[in-house]
Coordinates of C-alpha atoms and ligand atoms in Angstrom, one line a residue:
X1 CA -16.0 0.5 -8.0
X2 CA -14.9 3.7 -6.7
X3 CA -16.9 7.0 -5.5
X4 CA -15.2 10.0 -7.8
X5 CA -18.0 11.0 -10.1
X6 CA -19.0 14.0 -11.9
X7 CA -21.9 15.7 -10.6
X8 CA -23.1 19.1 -12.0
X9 CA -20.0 19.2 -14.1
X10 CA -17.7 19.0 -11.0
X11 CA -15.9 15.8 -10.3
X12 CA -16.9 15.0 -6.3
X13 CA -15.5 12.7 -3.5
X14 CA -18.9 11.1 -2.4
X15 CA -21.0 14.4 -2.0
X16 CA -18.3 16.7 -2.0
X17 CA -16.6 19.0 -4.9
X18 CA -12.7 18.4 -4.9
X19 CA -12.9 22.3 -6.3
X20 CA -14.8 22.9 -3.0
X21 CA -11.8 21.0 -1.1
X22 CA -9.3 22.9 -3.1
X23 CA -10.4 26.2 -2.7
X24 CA -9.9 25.4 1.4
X25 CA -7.2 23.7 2.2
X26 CA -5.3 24.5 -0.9
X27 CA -3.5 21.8 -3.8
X28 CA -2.3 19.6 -3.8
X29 CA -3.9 17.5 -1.7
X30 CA -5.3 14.1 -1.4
X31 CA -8.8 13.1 -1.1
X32 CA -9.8 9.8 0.3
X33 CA -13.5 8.1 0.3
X34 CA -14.7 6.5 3.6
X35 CA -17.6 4.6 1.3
X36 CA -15.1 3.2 -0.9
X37 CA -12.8 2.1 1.8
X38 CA -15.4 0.9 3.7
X39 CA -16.8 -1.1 0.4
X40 CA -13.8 -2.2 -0.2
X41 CA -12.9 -3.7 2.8
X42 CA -16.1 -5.1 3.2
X43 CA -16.3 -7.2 0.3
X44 CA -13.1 -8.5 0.3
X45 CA -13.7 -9.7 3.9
X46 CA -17.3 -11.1 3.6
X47 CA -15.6 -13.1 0.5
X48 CA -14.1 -15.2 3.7
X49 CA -17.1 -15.3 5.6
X50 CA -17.3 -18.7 5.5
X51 CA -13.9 -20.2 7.2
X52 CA -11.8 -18.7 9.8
X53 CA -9.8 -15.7 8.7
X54 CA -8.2 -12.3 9.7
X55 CA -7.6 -9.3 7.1
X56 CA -4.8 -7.7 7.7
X57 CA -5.0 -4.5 6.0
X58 CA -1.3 -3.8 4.8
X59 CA -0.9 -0.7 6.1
X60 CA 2.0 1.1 4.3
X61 CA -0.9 1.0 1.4
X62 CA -2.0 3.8 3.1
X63 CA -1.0 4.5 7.1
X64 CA -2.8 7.5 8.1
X65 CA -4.6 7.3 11.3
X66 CA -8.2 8.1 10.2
X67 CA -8.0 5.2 7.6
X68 CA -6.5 3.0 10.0
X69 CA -9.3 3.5 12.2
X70 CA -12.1 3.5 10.0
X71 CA -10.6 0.2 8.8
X72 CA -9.7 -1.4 12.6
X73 CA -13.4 -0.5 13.1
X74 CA -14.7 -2.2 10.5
X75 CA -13.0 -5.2 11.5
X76 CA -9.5 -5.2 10.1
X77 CA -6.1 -6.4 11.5
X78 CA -2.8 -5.0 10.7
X79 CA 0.0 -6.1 8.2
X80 CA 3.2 -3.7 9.3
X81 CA 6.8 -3.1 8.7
X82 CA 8.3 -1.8 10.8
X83 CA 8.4 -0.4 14.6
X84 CA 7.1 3.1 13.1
X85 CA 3.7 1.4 11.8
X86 CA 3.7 -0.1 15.3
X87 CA 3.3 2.8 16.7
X88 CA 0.6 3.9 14.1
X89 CA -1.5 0.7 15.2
X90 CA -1.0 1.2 18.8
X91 CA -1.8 4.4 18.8
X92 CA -5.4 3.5 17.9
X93 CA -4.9 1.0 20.7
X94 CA -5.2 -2.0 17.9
X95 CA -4.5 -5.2 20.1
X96 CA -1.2 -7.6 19.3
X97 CA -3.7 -10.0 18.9
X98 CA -4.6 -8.0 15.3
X99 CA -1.5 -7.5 14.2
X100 CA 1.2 -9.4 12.1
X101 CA 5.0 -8.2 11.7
X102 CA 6.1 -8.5 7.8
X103 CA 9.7 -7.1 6.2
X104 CA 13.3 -8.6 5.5
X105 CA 15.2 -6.3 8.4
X106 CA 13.5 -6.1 11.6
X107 CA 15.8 -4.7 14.7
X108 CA 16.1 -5.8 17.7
X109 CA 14.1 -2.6 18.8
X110 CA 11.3 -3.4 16.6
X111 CA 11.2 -7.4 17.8
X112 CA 10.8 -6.0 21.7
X113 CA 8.4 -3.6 21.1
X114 CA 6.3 -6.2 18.7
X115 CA 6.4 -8.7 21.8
X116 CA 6.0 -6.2 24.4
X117 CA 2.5 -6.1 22.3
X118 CA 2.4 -9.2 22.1
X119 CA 1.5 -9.4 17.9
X120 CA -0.1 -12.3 16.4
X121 CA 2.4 -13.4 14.4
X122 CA 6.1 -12.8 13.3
X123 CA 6.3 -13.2 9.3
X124 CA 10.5 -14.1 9.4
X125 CA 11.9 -13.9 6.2
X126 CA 15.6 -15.2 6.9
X127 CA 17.4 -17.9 9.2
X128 CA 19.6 -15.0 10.7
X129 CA 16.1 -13.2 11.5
X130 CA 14.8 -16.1 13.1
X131 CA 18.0 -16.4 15.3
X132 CA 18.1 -13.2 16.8
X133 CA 14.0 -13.6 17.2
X134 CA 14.9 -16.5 19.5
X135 CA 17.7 -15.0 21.6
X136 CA 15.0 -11.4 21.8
X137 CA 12.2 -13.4 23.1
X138 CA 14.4 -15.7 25.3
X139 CA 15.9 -12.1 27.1
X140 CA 12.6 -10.6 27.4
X141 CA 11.1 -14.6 29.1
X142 CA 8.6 -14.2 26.2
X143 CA 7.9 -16.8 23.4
X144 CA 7.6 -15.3 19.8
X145 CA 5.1 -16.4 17.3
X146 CA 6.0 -17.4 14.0
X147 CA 5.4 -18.0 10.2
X148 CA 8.1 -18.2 7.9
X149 CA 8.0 -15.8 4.7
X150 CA 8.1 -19.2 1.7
X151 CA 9.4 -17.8 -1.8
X152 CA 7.6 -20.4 -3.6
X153 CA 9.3 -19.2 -6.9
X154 CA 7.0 -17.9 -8.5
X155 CA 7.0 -15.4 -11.2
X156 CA 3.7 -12.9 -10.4
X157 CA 4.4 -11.4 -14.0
X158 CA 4.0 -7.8 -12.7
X159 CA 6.6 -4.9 -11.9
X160 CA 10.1 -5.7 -11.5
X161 CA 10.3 -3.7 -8.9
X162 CA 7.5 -4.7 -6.9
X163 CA 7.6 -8.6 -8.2
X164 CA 9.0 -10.6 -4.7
X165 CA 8.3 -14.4 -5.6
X166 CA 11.3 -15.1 -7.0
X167 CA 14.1 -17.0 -6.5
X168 CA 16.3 -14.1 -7.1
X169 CA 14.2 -11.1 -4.7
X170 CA 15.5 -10.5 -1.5
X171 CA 12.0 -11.8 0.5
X172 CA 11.6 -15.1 1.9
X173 CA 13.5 -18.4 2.5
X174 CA 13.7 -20.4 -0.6
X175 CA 11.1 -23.1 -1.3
X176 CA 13.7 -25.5 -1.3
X177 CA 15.1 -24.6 2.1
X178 CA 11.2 -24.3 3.6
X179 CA 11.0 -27.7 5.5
X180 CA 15.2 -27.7 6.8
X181 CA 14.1 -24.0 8.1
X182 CA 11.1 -25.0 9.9
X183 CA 12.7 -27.9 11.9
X184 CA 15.2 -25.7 12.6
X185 CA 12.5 -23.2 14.4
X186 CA 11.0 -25.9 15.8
X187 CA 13.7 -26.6 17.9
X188 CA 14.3 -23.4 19.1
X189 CA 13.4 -21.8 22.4
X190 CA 11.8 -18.3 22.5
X191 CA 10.2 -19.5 19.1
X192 CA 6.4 -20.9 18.3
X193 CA 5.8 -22.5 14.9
X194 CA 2.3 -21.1 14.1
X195 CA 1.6 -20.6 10.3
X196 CA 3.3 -20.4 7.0
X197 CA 3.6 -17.2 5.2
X198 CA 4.0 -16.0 1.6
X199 CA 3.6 -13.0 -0.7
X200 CA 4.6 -13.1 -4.6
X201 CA 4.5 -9.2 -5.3
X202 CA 1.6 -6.4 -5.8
X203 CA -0.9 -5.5 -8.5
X204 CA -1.4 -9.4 -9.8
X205 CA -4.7 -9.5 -11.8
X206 CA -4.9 -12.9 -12.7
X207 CA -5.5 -15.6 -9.9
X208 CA -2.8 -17.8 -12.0
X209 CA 0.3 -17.0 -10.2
X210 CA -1.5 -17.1 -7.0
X211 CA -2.9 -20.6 -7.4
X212 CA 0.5 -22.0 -8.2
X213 CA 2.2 -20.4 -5.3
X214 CA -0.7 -21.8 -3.1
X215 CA -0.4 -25.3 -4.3
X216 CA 3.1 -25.2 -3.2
X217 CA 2.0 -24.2 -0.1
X218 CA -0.5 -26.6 0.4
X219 CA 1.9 -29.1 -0.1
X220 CA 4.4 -27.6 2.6
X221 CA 1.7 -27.1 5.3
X222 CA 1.2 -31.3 4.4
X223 CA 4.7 -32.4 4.8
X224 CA 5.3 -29.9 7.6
X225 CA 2.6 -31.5 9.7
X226 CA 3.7 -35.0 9.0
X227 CA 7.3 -33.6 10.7
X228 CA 5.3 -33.1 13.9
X229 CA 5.0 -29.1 13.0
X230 CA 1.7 -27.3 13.9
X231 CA 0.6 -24.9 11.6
X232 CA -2.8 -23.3 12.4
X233 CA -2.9 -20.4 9.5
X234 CA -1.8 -20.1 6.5
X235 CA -0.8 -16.1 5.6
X236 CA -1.6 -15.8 1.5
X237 CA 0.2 -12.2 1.6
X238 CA -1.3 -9.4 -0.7
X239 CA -1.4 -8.6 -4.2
X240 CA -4.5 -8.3 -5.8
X241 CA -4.0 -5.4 -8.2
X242 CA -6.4 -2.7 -8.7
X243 CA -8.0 -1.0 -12.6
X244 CA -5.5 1.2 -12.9
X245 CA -6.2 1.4 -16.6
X246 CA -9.8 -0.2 -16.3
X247 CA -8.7 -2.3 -19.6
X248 CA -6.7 -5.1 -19.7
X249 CA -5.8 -4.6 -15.4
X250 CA -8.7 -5.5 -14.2
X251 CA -8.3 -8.3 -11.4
X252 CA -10.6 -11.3 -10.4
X253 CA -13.4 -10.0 -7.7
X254 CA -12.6 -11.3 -4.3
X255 CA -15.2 -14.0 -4.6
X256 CA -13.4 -15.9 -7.0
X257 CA -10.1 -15.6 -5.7
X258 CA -11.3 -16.7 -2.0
X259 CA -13.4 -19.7 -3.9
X260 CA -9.6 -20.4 -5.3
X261 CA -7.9 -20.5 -2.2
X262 CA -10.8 -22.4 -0.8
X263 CA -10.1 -24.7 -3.8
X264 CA -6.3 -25.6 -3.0
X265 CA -6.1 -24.9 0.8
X266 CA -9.4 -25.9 2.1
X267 CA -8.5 -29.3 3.0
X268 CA -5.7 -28.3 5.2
X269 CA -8.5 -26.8 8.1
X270 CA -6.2 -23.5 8.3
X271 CA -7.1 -20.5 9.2
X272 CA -6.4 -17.7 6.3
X273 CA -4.4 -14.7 7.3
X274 CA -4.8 -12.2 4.0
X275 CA -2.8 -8.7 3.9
X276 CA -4.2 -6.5 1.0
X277 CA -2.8 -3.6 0.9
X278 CA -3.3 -1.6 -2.6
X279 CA -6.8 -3.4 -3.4
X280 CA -8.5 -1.7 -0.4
X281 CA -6.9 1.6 -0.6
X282 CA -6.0 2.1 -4.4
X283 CA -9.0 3.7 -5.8
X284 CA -10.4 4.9 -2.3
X285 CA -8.2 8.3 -2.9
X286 CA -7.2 10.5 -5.8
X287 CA -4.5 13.2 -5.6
X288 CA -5.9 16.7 -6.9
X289 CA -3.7 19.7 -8.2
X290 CA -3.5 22.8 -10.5
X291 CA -2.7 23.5 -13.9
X292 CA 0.2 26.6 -13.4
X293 CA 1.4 26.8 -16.9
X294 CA 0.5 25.0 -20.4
X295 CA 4.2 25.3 -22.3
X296 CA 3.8 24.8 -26.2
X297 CA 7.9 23.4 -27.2
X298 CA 8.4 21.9 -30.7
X299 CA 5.4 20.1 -31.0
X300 CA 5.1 19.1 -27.2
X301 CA 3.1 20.1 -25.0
X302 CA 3.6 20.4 -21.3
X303 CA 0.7 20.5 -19.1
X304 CA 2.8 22.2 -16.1
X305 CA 1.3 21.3 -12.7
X306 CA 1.5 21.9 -8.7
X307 CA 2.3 18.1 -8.7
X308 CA 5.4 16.7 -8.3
X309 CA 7.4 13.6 -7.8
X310 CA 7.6 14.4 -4.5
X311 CA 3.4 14.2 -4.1
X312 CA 3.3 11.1 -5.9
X313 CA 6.0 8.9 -7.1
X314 CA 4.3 5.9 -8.2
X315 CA 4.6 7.3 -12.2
X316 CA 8.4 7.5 -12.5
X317 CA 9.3 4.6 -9.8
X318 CA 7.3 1.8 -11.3
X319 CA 6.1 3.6 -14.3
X320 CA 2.4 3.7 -13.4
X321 CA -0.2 4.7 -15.1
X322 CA -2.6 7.0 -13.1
X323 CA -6.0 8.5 -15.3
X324 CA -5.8 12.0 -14.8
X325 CA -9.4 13.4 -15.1
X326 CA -9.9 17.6 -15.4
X327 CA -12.1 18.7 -12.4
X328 CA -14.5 20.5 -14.3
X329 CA -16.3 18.0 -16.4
X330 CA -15.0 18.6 -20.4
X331 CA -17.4 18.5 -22.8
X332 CA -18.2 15.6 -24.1
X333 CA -17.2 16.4 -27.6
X334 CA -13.9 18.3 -26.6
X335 CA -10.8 17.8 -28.7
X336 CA -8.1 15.7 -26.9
X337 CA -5.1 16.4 -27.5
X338 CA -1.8 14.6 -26.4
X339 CA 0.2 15.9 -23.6
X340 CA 2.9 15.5 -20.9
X341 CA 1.5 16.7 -17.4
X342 CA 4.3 17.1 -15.4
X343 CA 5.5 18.8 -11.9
X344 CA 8.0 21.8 -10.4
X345 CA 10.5 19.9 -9.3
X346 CA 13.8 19.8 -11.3
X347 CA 13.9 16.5 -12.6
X348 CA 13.3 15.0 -15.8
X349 CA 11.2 11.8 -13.9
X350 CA 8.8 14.4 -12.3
X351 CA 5.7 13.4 -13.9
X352 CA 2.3 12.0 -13.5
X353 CA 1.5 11.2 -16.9
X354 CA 3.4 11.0 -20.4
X355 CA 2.2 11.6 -24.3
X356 CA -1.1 11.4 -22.3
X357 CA -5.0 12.0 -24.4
X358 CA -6.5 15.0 -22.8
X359 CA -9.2 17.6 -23.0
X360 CA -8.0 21.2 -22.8
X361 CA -6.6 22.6 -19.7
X362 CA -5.6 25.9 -19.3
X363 CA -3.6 27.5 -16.5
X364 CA -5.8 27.3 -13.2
X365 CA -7.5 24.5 -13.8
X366 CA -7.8 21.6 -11.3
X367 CA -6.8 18.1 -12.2
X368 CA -7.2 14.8 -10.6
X369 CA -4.8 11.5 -10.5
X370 CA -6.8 8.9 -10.1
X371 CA -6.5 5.7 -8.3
X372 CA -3.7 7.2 -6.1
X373 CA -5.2 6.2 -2.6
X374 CA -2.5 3.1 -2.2
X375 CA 1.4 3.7 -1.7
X376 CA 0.7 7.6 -2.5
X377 CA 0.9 9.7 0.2
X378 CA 3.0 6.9 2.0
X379 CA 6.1 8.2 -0.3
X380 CA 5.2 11.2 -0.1
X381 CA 8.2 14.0 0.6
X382 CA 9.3 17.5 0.9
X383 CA 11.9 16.9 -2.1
X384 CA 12.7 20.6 -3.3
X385 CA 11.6 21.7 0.1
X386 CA 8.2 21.1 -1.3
X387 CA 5.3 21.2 1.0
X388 CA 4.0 17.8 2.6
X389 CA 1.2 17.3 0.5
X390 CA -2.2 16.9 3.2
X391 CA -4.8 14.3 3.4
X392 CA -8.1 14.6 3.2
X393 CA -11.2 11.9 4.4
X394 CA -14.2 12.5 2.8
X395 CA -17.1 11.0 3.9
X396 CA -20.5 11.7 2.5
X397 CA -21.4 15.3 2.3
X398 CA -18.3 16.2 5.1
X399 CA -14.5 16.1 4.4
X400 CA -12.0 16.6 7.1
X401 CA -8.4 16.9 6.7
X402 CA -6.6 14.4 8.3
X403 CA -2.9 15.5 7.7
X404 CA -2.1 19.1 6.9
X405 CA -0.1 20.5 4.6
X406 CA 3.6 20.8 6.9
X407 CA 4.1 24.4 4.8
X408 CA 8.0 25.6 3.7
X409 CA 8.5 27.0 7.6
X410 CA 7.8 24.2 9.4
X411 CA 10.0 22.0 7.1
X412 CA 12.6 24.4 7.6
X413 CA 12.3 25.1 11.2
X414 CA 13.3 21.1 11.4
X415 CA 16.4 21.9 10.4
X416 CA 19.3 22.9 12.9
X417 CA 22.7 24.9 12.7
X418 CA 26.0 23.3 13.9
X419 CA 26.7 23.9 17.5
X420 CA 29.9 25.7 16.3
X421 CA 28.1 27.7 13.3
X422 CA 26.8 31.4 13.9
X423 CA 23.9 33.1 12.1
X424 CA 24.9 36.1 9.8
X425 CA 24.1 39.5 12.1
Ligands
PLP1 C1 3.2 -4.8 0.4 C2 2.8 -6.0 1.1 C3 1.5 -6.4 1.1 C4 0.4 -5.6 0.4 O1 0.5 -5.7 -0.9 P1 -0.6 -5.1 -1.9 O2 -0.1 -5.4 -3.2 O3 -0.7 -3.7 -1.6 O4 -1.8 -5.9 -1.6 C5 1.2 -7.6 1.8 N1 2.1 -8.3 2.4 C6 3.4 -8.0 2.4 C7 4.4 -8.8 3.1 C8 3.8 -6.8 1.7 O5 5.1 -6.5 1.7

């Protein structure tokens, strides 16, 4: 359920023409949907309503301030990384109490400024990490909250490279170690026991893998309490994928996956901490550019576009599969044809889409990736001294940008000689 539709022939954002948008803030450029954020968001939490729970939006779906606050607003918490998404949440002044800490390398930076916020909940994913968090809190007289990240094993069946369930990924403490490890931060000062954590990967659409790693939780919380531990929450992580394809990707609705978890964790009287990340984002946003070239080679042909690699790197770094729809409505009876639609930059893995159906484009014309609103704009760069692609929020019949373009100047002005080097005269 998204809001990108064609209306008079145009493909909109909610009420407003993406060739409007183009024609006044340039392309590329990304174009987010308030209403499908907000829908998004909605559902997935009123699929909770019932028991005590906190969605934490992870926010390196998508970290730009305006969807951060229209999600905050709504009623989100935070999932974040790192001490730089810290300061994204804070600067919306989103209370610690809103907030969990997730990711294998935290610094000691990141651990004082988390407490100095005083977050809900540390996710530590290694004995070392757990360590240092104790000796951190201790210097700073502060006590830190904790979960431990469980790898319950799991194969989530997606990605390799954004599968994390594993024995063999780097997330996590193993299953096997899970009970040693939480004795073991029992014991220590600085340090309070409060949940158990887990996430098996991204873009799951089957509530299998889930339900397995859950049992094993359910299982841990039990033996964990009868060793005198307290956990109040349980933190199921992310992953519910997102119709990429709208075929044979098309996940469980958040009903039935909460009536799952209900189904193995209920018992327990936890409270659920949930981070989704790419299911509240993913289709909020599409990434819109223009057709420079159409190259003919040997039977190939190369729709040449202003997107590149650097704009949007989800097709070449997990070979995703992004619809790419023409801006002006085709007729419905135009010839498809197959093509490559690929970008400038001077690599052979710049592309959005390969031996690809499409409807005629000619040079000019305005194209949209679909389905890029989640980990899109987050990797975006200035690779071939590129321009930073800008964001847009669209939100009924008004569209703001929310992060403009940083043009070929302003990437360059960042840039500074040596001390000891001279400009030419
Ligand atoms: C990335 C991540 C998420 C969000 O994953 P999605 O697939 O986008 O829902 C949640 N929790 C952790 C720890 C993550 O690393």
């Amino acid at each position: 359920m998204d809001f990108f539709d064609y209306k008079d022939g145009v493909l909109h954002a909610e009420d407003v023409s993406l060739a409007r948008i183009a024609d006044e803030v340039g392309t590329p450029f990304y174009a987010y949907s308030a209403a499908t954020l907000t829908r998004h968001f909605q559902v997935f939490d009123a699929a909770f309503s019932k028991w005590p729970h906190l969605v934490c939006y992870a926010m390196k779906a998508n970290s730009n301030q305006a969807v951060l606050k229209l999600l905050t607003d709504l009623g989100a918490g935070l999932d974040i990384v790192s001490g730089g998404e810290l300061a994204r949440a804070k600067a919306l002044e989103v209370p610690g109490g809103r907030i969990v800490f997730s990711g294998v390398g935290k610094t000691d930076e990141e651990m004082r400024a988390a407490l100095d916020h005083g977050i809900r909940c540390f996710n530590v994913e290694s004995v070392p990490e757990l360590h240092r968090l104790s000796e951190v809190a201790q210097e700073m007289g502060k006590t830190a909250p904790v979960s431990i990240r469980v790898n319950p094993d799991v194969d989530a069946g997606t990605h390799e490279k954004i599968n994390t369930g594993r024995k063999a990924d780097k997330f996590g403490i193993s299953y096997a170690r899970a009970r040693q490890v939480y004795a073991e931060a029992a014991a220590l000062p600085g340090i309070a026991v409060r949940g158990v954590d887990m996430h098996i990967g991204s873009q799951i659409t089957t509530l299998a893998p889930f339900e397995a790693a859950f049992g094993r939780m359910a299982a841990l919380v039990e033996d964990l309490r009868k060793a005198g531990i307290a956990i109040r929450h349980v933190d199921l992580g992310g992953g519910l994928g997102v119709p990429y394809h709208g075929d044979n990707d098309i996940p469980p609705p958040p009903e039935e996956y909460a009536a799952m978890v209900e189904r193995v964790l209920g018992s327990l009287d936890v409270e659920y901490v949930i981070e989704p990340g790419r299911l509240i984002a993913g289709n909020a946003g599409v990434l819109v550019g223009r057709v420079i070239y159409v190259k003919r080679e040997e039977g190939h042909t190369f729709i040449i576009t202003d997107l590149g690699m650097n704009d949007l790197i989800r097709p070449t770094l997990y070979e995703a599969f992004h619809h790419i729809r023409p801006v002006k409505e085709p007729a419905p009876d135009a010839p498809l044809a197959q093509a490559d639609v690929v970008g400038p930059v001077c690599e052979t893995g710049d592309y959005m889409a390969r031996a690809r159906m499409l409807p005629p484009l000619a040079r000019g014309d305005l194209v949209a990736v679909m389905t890029a609103g989640a980990y899109g704009a987050v990797q975006s760069g200035t690779y071939n001294t590129r321009p930073l692609v800008p964001e847009v929020l669209v939100r009924g019949g008004d569209f703001a940008v929310v992060r403009p373009r940083l043009d070929a100047e302003q990437i360059v002005a960042l840039d500074k000689l040596a001390p000891w080097q001279v400009r030419n005269p």
